[in-house]
Short mmCIF file of C-alpha atoms in Angstrom, two decimals:
data_model
loop_
_atom_site.label_atom_id
_atom_site.label_comp_id
_atom_site.label_asym_id
_atom_site.label_seq_id
_atom_site.Cartn_x
_atom_site.Cartn_y
_atom_site.Cartn_z
CA MET A 1 -84.37 -35.30 177.44
CA THR A 2 -84.89 -37.35 180.56
CA GLY A 3 -86.93 -40.26 181.88
CA GLY A 4 -89.24 -37.66 183.38
CA LEU A 5 -90.92 -36.99 180.04
CA PHE A 6 -93.72 -39.29 181.16
CA PRO A 7 -93.39 -38.68 184.92
CA PRO A 8 -95.04 -40.73 187.65
CA LEU A 9 -98.05 -38.62 188.47
CA LEU A 10 -97.60 -38.50 192.19
CA LEU A 11 -98.41 -35.17 193.79
CA ALA A 12 -95.23 -33.64 195.17
CA LEU A 13 -96.48 -33.10 198.68
CA ALA A 14 -93.41 -34.38 200.47
CA SER A 15 -91.48 -31.14 200.03
CA PRO A 16 -92.80 -28.94 202.82
CA LEU A 17 -91.96 -25.33 203.33
CA ALA A 18 -90.56 -26.54 206.64
CA ALA A 19 -90.27 -29.98 208.16
CA HIS A 20 -92.68 -30.53 211.03
CA PRO A 21 -94.37 -33.67 212.36
CA GLN A 22 -98.09 -33.75 211.68
CA GLN A 23 -100.27 -33.84 214.76
CA THR A 24 -103.76 -35.17 215.27
CA PRO A 25 -106.37 -32.40 215.59
CA SER A 26 -108.38 -32.42 218.76
CA SER A 27 -112.06 -31.56 218.78
CA ALA A 28 -111.44 -29.58 221.97
CA ALA A 29 -108.51 -27.55 220.59
CA GLN A 30 -108.99 -23.84 219.96
CA ALA A 31 -106.75 -21.63 217.85
CA SER A 32 -105.27 -18.76 219.82
CA PRO A 33 -106.02 -15.21 218.65
CA ALA A 34 -102.38 -14.93 217.53
CA LEU A 35 -102.65 -18.10 215.43
CA ARG A 36 -105.96 -16.97 213.97
CA ALA A 37 -104.40 -13.62 212.99
CA ARG A 38 -101.57 -15.36 211.15
CA ILE A 39 -104.03 -17.66 209.40
CA GLU A 40 -106.02 -14.65 208.22
CA ALA A 41 -102.78 -13.18 206.83
CA LEU A 42 -101.93 -16.35 204.90
CA VAL A 43 -104.16 -15.68 201.89
CA PRO A 44 -102.71 -12.21 201.19
CA LEU A 45 -99.21 -13.65 201.57
CA LEU A 46 -99.91 -16.45 199.09
CA SER A 47 -101.45 -13.89 196.74
CA GLY A 48 -98.27 -11.79 196.78
CA THR A 49 -99.58 -8.84 198.81
CA GLY A 50 -98.59 -9.85 202.35
CA SER A 51 -95.40 -9.13 204.25
CA TYR A 52 -92.96 -12.05 204.20
CA GLU A 53 -90.64 -10.44 206.75
CA SER A 54 -93.27 -9.87 209.43
CA PHE A 55 -95.09 -13.18 208.79
CA PHE A 56 -92.29 -15.75 209.16
CA ALA A 57 -90.04 -16.42 212.13
CA PRO A 58 -86.30 -15.85 211.54
CA GLY A 59 -85.55 -19.57 211.54
CA LEU A 60 -88.06 -20.26 208.79
CA GLN A 61 -86.81 -17.26 206.81
CA THR A 62 -83.36 -18.87 206.90
CA GLU A 63 -84.71 -22.23 205.80
CA VAL A 64 -87.04 -20.83 203.15
CA PRO A 65 -85.67 -17.47 201.90
CA LYS A 66 -88.11 -15.07 200.28
CA PRO A 67 -87.16 -15.92 196.67
CA LYS A 68 -87.79 -19.60 197.40
CA PHE A 69 -91.12 -18.87 199.08
CA ASP A 70 -92.18 -16.60 196.22
CA ALA A 71 -91.32 -19.37 193.74
CA ILE A 72 -93.42 -21.90 195.68
CA ALA A 73 -96.36 -19.48 195.90
CA ALA A 74 -96.09 -18.74 192.16
CA GLN A 75 -95.97 -22.46 191.37
CA LEU A 76 -99.15 -23.04 193.36
CA VAL A 77 -100.93 -20.27 191.44
CA ALA A 78 -99.62 -21.49 188.08
CA ALA A 79 -100.87 -25.01 188.79
CA ASN A 80 -104.15 -24.20 190.54
CA GLY A 81 -105.24 -20.73 189.46
CA PRO A 82 -105.46 -17.62 191.66
CA VAL A 83 -106.03 -17.78 195.40
CA GLN A 84 -109.74 -17.31 196.14
CA ARG A 85 -110.36 -17.48 199.87
CA LEU A 86 -109.54 -19.05 203.21
CA GLY A 87 -111.41 -22.30 203.73
CA SER A 88 -111.67 -24.49 206.80
CA VAL A 89 -109.47 -24.19 209.89
CA VAL A 90 -109.01 -27.16 212.25
CA ALA A 91 -106.92 -26.42 215.33
CA GLU A 92 -104.41 -29.03 216.52
CA ASN A 93 -103.68 -26.95 219.62
CA ALA A 94 -103.57 -23.27 220.49
CA HIS A 95 -100.55 -22.64 218.31
CA SER A 96 -100.98 -25.07 215.40
CA ALA A 97 -103.75 -25.79 212.89
CA LEU A 98 -104.62 -27.46 209.60
CA VAL A 99 -105.82 -24.82 207.16
CA ARG A 100 -107.48 -25.15 203.75
CA VAL A 101 -106.93 -22.42 201.17
CA ASP A 102 -109.22 -22.40 198.12
CA TYR A 103 -107.58 -21.69 194.78
CA ARG A 104 -109.62 -21.42 191.59
CA ASP A 105 -108.99 -25.02 190.52
CA ALA A 106 -107.91 -26.76 193.74
CA THR A 107 -107.87 -26.66 197.49
CA VAL A 108 -104.46 -26.68 199.17
CA SER A 109 -104.15 -27.84 202.77
CA PHE A 110 -101.41 -26.38 204.95
CA GLN A 111 -100.19 -27.13 208.43
CA ILE A 112 -99.32 -23.87 210.13
CA ALA A 113 -97.76 -23.19 213.53
CA VAL A 114 -96.78 -19.98 215.29
CA GLU A 115 -94.24 -19.22 217.98
CA PRO A 116 -95.84 -19.46 221.45
CA ASP A 117 -94.32 -16.09 222.46
CA ALA A 118 -94.92 -12.66 220.95
CA PRO A 119 -94.81 -11.57 218.20
CA HIS A 120 -96.11 -15.08 217.34
CA ARG A 121 -94.56 -15.31 213.89
CA VAL A 122 -95.06 -18.42 211.79
CA SER A 123 -92.49 -21.11 212.57
CA THR A 124 -93.95 -23.88 210.39
CA LEU A 125 -95.80 -23.91 207.10
CA VAL A 126 -96.18 -27.29 205.41
CA ILE A 127 -98.14 -28.24 202.29
CA ARG A 128 -100.08 -31.34 203.32
CA ASP A 129 -102.41 -31.97 200.40
CA VAL A 130 -103.70 -30.61 197.09
CA GLY A 131 -107.24 -31.58 196.17
CA ALA A 132 -109.97 -30.74 193.72
CA PRO A 133 -112.61 -28.28 194.99
CA GLU A 134 -115.29 -30.65 193.73
CA THR A 135 -116.75 -32.49 196.70
CA THR A 136 -118.56 -35.44 195.08
CA LEU A 137 -117.78 -38.10 192.49
CA ALA A 138 -120.41 -36.58 190.20
CA ASP A 139 -118.82 -33.14 190.55
CA ALA A 140 -115.38 -34.53 189.70
CA THR A 141 -116.54 -36.48 186.64
CA ALA A 142 -118.58 -33.51 185.39
CA ALA A 143 -115.48 -31.33 185.70
CA LEU A 144 -113.47 -33.91 183.74
CA GLU A 145 -116.03 -33.75 180.93
CA ARG A 146 -115.76 -29.94 180.77
CA LEU A 147 -111.99 -29.81 180.24
CA HIS A 148 -110.79 -28.42 176.91
CA GLY A 149 -109.84 -30.84 174.16
CA ALA A 150 -111.22 -34.35 174.63
CA THR A 151 -111.52 -36.42 177.79
CA GLY A 152 -112.63 -39.94 178.59
CA PHE A 153 -112.87 -41.92 181.79
CA ALA A 154 -114.28 -45.10 183.23
CA LEU A 155 -115.00 -46.41 186.71
CA ALA A 156 -115.61 -50.16 186.75
CA ARG A 157 -116.13 -52.83 189.37
CA LEU A 158 -114.21 -56.05 188.79
CA GLY A 159 -115.33 -59.57 189.57
CA SER A 160 -115.25 -63.05 188.10
CA GLY A 161 -116.68 -61.96 184.75
CA THR A 162 -116.68 -58.91 182.51
CA PRO A 163 -115.93 -55.64 184.33
CA ALA A 164 -119.11 -53.78 185.27
CA ILE A 165 -118.87 -50.13 184.28
CA LEU A 166 -120.30 -47.86 186.96
CA ASP A 167 -119.60 -44.51 185.33
CA GLY A 168 -117.94 -43.39 182.15
CA HIS A 169 -117.54 -40.80 179.43
CA ARG A 170 -116.25 -41.73 175.97
CA ALA A 171 -115.20 -44.96 177.61
CA ASP A 172 -114.71 -46.81 174.31
CA THR A 173 -112.85 -43.99 172.54
CA PRO A 174 -109.09 -44.52 172.10
CA PHE A 175 -106.90 -41.75 173.53
CA ALA A 176 -103.17 -41.14 173.53
CA ILE A 177 -102.06 -42.43 176.93
CA GLY A 178 -98.35 -41.60 177.26
CA SER A 179 -96.45 -43.90 179.57
CA ALA A 180 -99.52 -45.89 180.57
CA PHE A 181 -98.46 -48.07 177.61
CA LYS A 182 -95.89 -49.55 180.00
CA LEU A 183 -98.68 -51.59 181.55
CA ILE A 184 -98.63 -53.75 178.39
CA VAL A 185 -94.89 -54.35 178.82
CA LEU A 186 -95.53 -55.30 182.44
CA ALA A 187 -98.30 -57.66 181.35
CA GLU A 188 -95.88 -59.56 179.08
CA LEU A 189 -93.41 -59.84 181.96
CA VAL A 190 -96.18 -61.19 184.20
CA ARG A 191 -97.18 -63.71 181.53
CA ALA A 192 -93.58 -64.84 181.01
CA THR A 193 -92.81 -65.24 184.71
CA ASN A 194 -96.11 -67.01 185.38
CA ALA A 195 -95.30 -69.41 182.53
CA GLY A 196 -91.84 -70.14 183.91
CA GLU A 197 -90.14 -68.66 180.84
CA ARG A 198 -88.46 -65.99 182.95
CA LYS A 199 -87.80 -65.20 186.60
CA TRP A 200 -88.03 -61.83 188.29
CA ASP A 201 -84.39 -62.16 189.37
CA ASP A 202 -83.13 -62.90 185.84
CA LEU A 203 -80.34 -60.51 184.92
CA VAL A 204 -80.20 -58.41 181.78
CA THR A 205 -76.80 -57.29 180.48
CA LEU A 206 -76.79 -53.80 178.99
CA ASP A 207 -75.38 -53.96 175.48
CA GLY A 208 -74.30 -50.35 175.10
CA SER A 209 -77.23 -49.32 172.92
CA VAL A 210 -78.21 -45.65 173.08
CA LEU A 211 -81.10 -45.25 175.52
CA PRO A 212 -83.51 -42.42 176.32
CA GLY A 213 -83.14 -40.52 179.57
CA GLY A 214 -83.40 -42.42 182.83
CA GLY A 215 -81.31 -44.39 185.26
CA TYR A 216 -79.59 -46.64 182.72
CA ASN A 217 -78.63 -44.45 179.76
CA LEU A 218 -75.23 -43.67 181.25
CA ARG A 219 -74.53 -47.13 182.68
CA PRO A 220 -71.49 -48.80 181.07
CA LYS A 221 -71.86 -51.65 178.62
CA GLY A 222 -71.91 -54.96 180.50
CA THR A 223 -73.86 -53.63 183.48
CA GLN A 224 -76.28 -56.25 184.76
CA VAL A 225 -79.72 -55.41 186.12
CA SER A 226 -82.61 -57.65 187.17
CA LEU A 227 -85.99 -57.80 185.48
CA ARG A 228 -87.53 -56.87 188.83
CA GLU A 229 -85.49 -53.67 189.04
CA LEU A 230 -86.25 -52.70 185.45
CA ALA A 231 -89.98 -53.27 185.95
CA THR A 232 -89.99 -51.37 189.24
CA GLN A 233 -88.29 -48.36 187.68
CA MET A 234 -90.48 -48.52 184.58
CA ILE A 235 -93.73 -48.41 186.56
CA SER A 236 -92.90 -46.49 189.74
CA ILE A 237 -90.92 -43.58 188.24
CA SER A 238 -91.68 -44.17 184.55
CA ASP A 239 -88.00 -44.61 183.71
CA ASN A 240 -87.79 -44.56 179.92
CA SER A 241 -84.37 -46.19 179.74
CA ALA A 242 -85.58 -49.10 181.89
CA THR A 243 -88.65 -49.40 179.66
CA ASP A 244 -86.68 -49.64 176.44
CA VAL A 245 -84.29 -52.22 177.91
CA LEU A 246 -87.22 -54.29 179.12
CA LEU A 247 -89.11 -54.00 175.83
CA LYS A 248 -86.04 -55.13 173.88
CA THR A 249 -85.41 -58.00 176.31
CA LEU A 250 -88.98 -59.30 176.22
CA GLY A 251 -89.32 -58.70 172.49
CA ARG A 252 -91.55 -56.33 170.58
CA ALA A 253 -93.48 -59.21 169.00
CA LYS A 254 -94.34 -60.77 172.35
CA VAL A 255 -95.47 -57.44 173.81
CA GLU A 256 -97.64 -56.85 170.73
CA ALA A 257 -99.11 -60.33 171.14
CA MET A 258 -100.31 -59.32 174.60
CA LEU A 259 -102.54 -56.52 173.25
CA PRO A 260 -105.52 -58.75 172.40
CA VAL A 261 -104.80 -61.01 175.38
CA VAL A 262 -105.26 -58.16 177.87
CA GLY A 263 -108.39 -56.93 176.09
CA VAL A 264 -107.28 -54.10 173.80
CA ALA A 265 -110.09 -53.68 171.27
CA ASP A 266 -107.93 -52.37 168.39
CA PRO A 267 -104.47 -53.93 168.65
CA ALA A 268 -103.53 -52.90 165.10
CA ARG A 269 -103.45 -49.22 166.04
CA ASN A 270 -100.55 -49.94 168.39
CA ARG A 271 -98.49 -51.95 165.90
CA PRO A 272 -95.61 -51.56 165.57
CA PHE A 273 -95.42 -51.13 169.33
CA LEU A 274 -93.03 -48.20 169.74
CA SER A 275 -90.21 -47.85 172.22
CA THR A 276 -89.82 -44.47 173.88
CA MET A 277 -86.66 -43.69 171.90
CA GLU A 278 -88.44 -44.51 168.63
CA LEU A 279 -91.29 -42.19 169.54
CA PHE A 280 -88.85 -39.40 170.45
CA LYS A 281 -87.06 -39.75 167.12
CA LEU A 282 -90.27 -39.81 165.09
CA LYS A 283 -91.59 -36.72 166.85
CA GLY A 284 -88.31 -34.88 167.26
CA ILE A 285 -86.26 -35.39 164.08
CA ASP A 286 -87.54 -33.07 161.38
CA ALA A 287 -85.12 -33.91 158.59
CA ASN A 288 -86.38 -35.76 155.49
CA ASP A 289 -89.99 -35.75 156.72
CA LEU A 290 -89.29 -38.77 158.94
CA ALA A 291 -92.66 -38.74 160.70
CA GLY A 292 -94.60 -38.06 157.52
CA ARG A 293 -93.01 -40.97 155.69
CA TYR A 294 -93.53 -43.25 158.67
CA LEU A 295 -97.22 -42.40 158.85
CA ALA A 296 -97.66 -42.90 155.11
CA ALA A 297 -96.19 -46.42 155.26
CA ASP A 298 -98.14 -49.60 155.98
CA GLU A 299 -97.32 -51.74 159.02
CA ALA A 300 -94.60 -53.69 157.23
CA GLY A 301 -93.05 -50.47 155.95
CA ARG A 302 -93.11 -48.92 159.39
CA ARG A 303 -91.34 -51.95 160.82
CA ARG A 304 -88.62 -51.66 158.19
CA MET A 305 -88.17 -47.97 159.05
CA LEU A 306 -87.93 -48.67 162.77
CA ASP A 307 -85.41 -51.47 162.34
CA GLY A 308 -83.36 -49.56 159.79
CA GLU A 309 -83.49 -45.81 159.30
CA VAL A 310 -84.98 -44.85 162.67
CA ALA A 311 -82.63 -47.13 164.59
CA ASP A 312 -79.62 -45.69 162.76
CA LEU A 313 -80.46 -42.02 163.28
CA PRO A 314 -78.44 -40.50 166.15
CA ALA A 315 -80.46 -39.39 169.15
CA LEU A 316 -78.53 -36.11 169.01
CA LEU A 317 -80.69 -35.14 166.01
CA ILE A 318 -83.80 -34.92 168.21
CA ARG A 319 -84.56 -31.23 168.54
CA PRO A 320 -83.85 -29.93 172.07
CA THR A 321 -87.22 -28.15 172.34
CA LEU A 322 -89.25 -31.37 171.96
CA PHE A 323 -91.86 -31.48 174.78
CA ARG A 324 -90.35 -28.31 176.27
CA ASP A 325 -92.05 -25.66 174.17
CA GLY A 326 -95.61 -26.38 175.32
CA LYS A 327 -96.70 -27.55 171.85
CA PRO A 328 -98.31 -30.96 171.31
CA VAL A 329 -96.60 -33.00 168.59
CA ARG A 330 -98.69 -35.40 166.47
CA ILE A 331 -100.49 -36.78 169.52
CA GLU A 332 -103.32 -38.11 167.35
CA GLN A 333 -100.94 -40.05 165.12
CA ILE A 334 -97.73 -41.08 166.91
CA GLU A 335 -98.36 -42.30 170.43
CA TRP A 336 -99.82 -45.31 172.21
CA PHE A 337 -103.62 -45.46 171.99
CA LEU A 338 -106.02 -47.19 174.38
CA SER A 339 -109.58 -46.41 175.40
CA PRO A 340 -110.61 -46.13 179.05
CA MET A 341 -112.30 -49.54 178.78
CA ASP A 342 -109.15 -51.01 177.21
CA LEU A 343 -107.28 -49.88 180.31
CA VAL A 344 -109.99 -51.29 182.58
CA ARG A 345 -109.48 -54.65 180.90
CA VAL A 346 -105.68 -54.37 181.09
CA MET A 347 -105.81 -53.75 184.83
CA ASP A 348 -108.35 -56.53 185.27
CA TRP A 349 -106.01 -58.94 183.46
CA LEU A 350 -103.15 -57.88 185.71
CA ARG A 351 -105.35 -58.35 188.79
CA ARG A 352 -106.46 -61.83 187.78
CA ASN A 353 -102.95 -62.92 186.80
CA THR A 354 -101.27 -61.70 189.98
CA GLU A 355 -103.43 -63.50 192.51
CA GLY A 356 -101.63 -65.43 195.22
CA PRO A 357 -97.91 -65.64 196.08
CA LYS A 358 -96.79 -65.76 192.44
CA GLY A 359 -98.19 -62.28 191.91
CA ALA A 360 -96.39 -60.61 194.82
CA ASP A 361 -93.60 -59.20 192.66
CA ALA A 362 -95.95 -57.65 190.10
CA ARG A 363 -98.22 -56.18 192.74
CA ALA A 364 -95.24 -54.70 194.55
CA VAL A 365 -94.22 -53.03 191.30
CA LEU A 366 -97.73 -51.69 190.63
CA SER A 367 -98.23 -50.30 194.13
CA ARG A 368 -94.85 -48.60 194.58
CA ASN A 369 -96.26 -45.25 193.43
CA PRO A 370 -99.97 -44.80 194.25
CA GLY A 371 -100.28 -41.83 191.90
CA ILE A 372 -103.00 -40.04 193.85
CA ALA A 373 -103.04 -37.80 196.91
CA PRO A 374 -102.41 -39.59 200.25
CA GLY A 375 -105.89 -38.78 201.53
CA ALA A 376 -107.47 -40.42 198.49
CA ALA A 377 -105.20 -43.45 198.64
CA ALA A 378 -106.03 -43.96 202.32
CA LYS A 379 -109.65 -44.67 201.38
CA TRP A 380 -108.54 -47.94 199.77
CA GLN A 381 -106.95 -51.13 201.04
CA TRP A 382 -104.52 -51.29 198.08
CA VAL A 383 -103.70 -48.99 195.17
CA GLY A 384 -101.91 -49.92 191.96
CA TYR A 385 -101.10 -47.19 189.47
CA LYS A 386 -99.59 -46.19 186.16
CA GLY A 387 -100.06 -42.97 184.30
CA GLY A 388 -98.38 -41.01 181.58
CA SER A 389 -98.09 -37.62 179.95
CA GLU A 390 -96.54 -35.57 177.23
CA THR A 391 -97.52 -32.11 176.01
CA GLY A 392 -101.24 -32.29 175.24
CA VAL A 393 -101.62 -35.75 176.80
CA ILE A 394 -102.25 -37.13 180.26
CA ASN A 395 -103.56 -40.44 181.56
CA MET A 396 -104.05 -41.86 185.04
CA THR A 397 -105.06 -45.49 185.56
CA LEU A 398 -105.70 -46.97 189.00
CA LEU A 399 -106.32 -50.54 190.14
CA LEU A 400 -108.08 -50.22 193.49
CA ARG A 401 -108.97 -52.72 196.17
CA ALA A 402 -111.64 -51.51 198.56
CA LYS A 403 -111.48 -52.22 202.26
CA ASP A 404 -114.27 -54.76 201.80
CA GLY A 405 -112.07 -56.63 199.29
CA THR A 406 -113.91 -55.51 196.14
CA TRP A 407 -111.77 -54.53 193.16
CA TYR A 408 -112.23 -51.47 190.94
CA VAL A 409 -110.48 -49.66 188.11
CA LEU A 410 -110.58 -45.89 187.69
CA THR A 411 -108.96 -44.51 184.57
CA GLY A 412 -109.04 -41.17 182.80
CA SER A 413 -107.41 -39.62 179.73
CA TRP A 414 -107.20 -36.05 178.49
CA ASN A 415 -105.92 -35.12 175.02
CA ASP A 416 -105.69 -31.76 173.29
CA PRO A 417 -103.72 -31.58 170.02
CA ALA A 418 -103.87 -27.77 170.06
CA ARG A 419 -102.50 -26.92 173.51
CA ALA A 420 -100.97 -28.28 176.67
CA VAL A 421 -103.23 -29.82 179.29
CA GLU A 422 -103.18 -28.72 182.92
CA GLU A 423 -101.70 -31.78 184.59
CA THR A 424 -102.20 -30.67 188.19
CA ARG A 425 -105.88 -29.98 187.59
CA PHE A 426 -106.33 -33.44 186.10
CA ILE A 427 -104.44 -35.11 188.94
CA THR A 428 -106.59 -33.40 191.55
CA LEU A 429 -109.79 -34.40 189.75
CA ILE A 430 -108.76 -38.05 189.45
CA SER A 431 -107.66 -38.04 193.08
CA ARG A 432 -111.01 -36.64 194.13
CA ALA A 433 -112.85 -39.19 192.00
CA ALA A 434 -110.79 -41.99 193.54
CA GLU A 435 -111.51 -40.69 197.03
CA ARG A 436 -115.26 -40.44 196.44
CA ALA A 437 -115.50 -43.74 194.54
CA ALA A 438 -114.39 -45.75 197.56
CA PRO A 439 -117.28 -47.90 198.88
#
């Protein structure tokens, strides 16, 4: 079990099939016949019917052996459905182009280059972007509504008053949100530092408590780490160990007290406010009907269980297959639950309470991982992000500043208690919605 259970939902586009600097396409550039022939052969190759040996130059075959290429091609199909067709081709020069390949559920953009001399084999193939095939905001939101299970989203414009919802679907329905709950922990840290109760450079001393996976679970007792570092790791890479240290340091009661402050409509549903380790134990320890007894208890009884029995149970009792077998586990009962509009209000609170120099630390934390595809993020002046996932659950929540200075929130959740959700499909749809929502 690692801190990646609720991973930062940033598309992994930085791992090309071969490193190659991106060039700027020229409107006058024309693909050579040799380049065009290789581009035409790309779809069969990605579909598993082309010839790897005759397609790639020897140097690229060394860098990306056939088993590695086959694994990448299979991963693209698993995430995006079967390859459908070749899309657009934009030449950079006679021997290099940007190519779009349409999969069933996404479009994947590649940079491709061939050797200038015969036999003109491919010397570069780089994944540049993965995007939804939907071309408009309306297309993207309609696709979100059609996903299996239940979905909800909201797009809202922020100002001096109540957020103005521009588009939404089940916007007031609470959903399991995975690691997006960490925004509430961040909000308490922002409140405490704004009030002068804490400083971003304050040091926390690790006390040797057992932590979930992440960057701090193996650190020795006595290790000191700043609040800034813990918050950065919690938000940017969704480090669960950093989250639990920060939650314990700030105090469960104070984090819970922030729920109504930031605009959560039903704070009681998130009390007691679980740590990640507590959630893992409740979902992953089957002995003595732990989860069943927890759910049957009232709030006071649940608190006693968390502070006593749950705290004392060894983490080694968590079944190894938890979140690895593709089966959702009590996502309607044991999770963190916020509606899309709750999350709009949370992000609005963070925006309003991080204005000016005092908010620089919090905004740096929020913007470390933009969460969406680079092309979508480039449409905005500033992007803040937190998302979360577990089997059957995914959320993406974006605080967006337009280039005209206007602020927006885009948030979406997808839950299915019966089966896993397709995370890549959801990411591409939210990225497309963010791209098309830009003024």
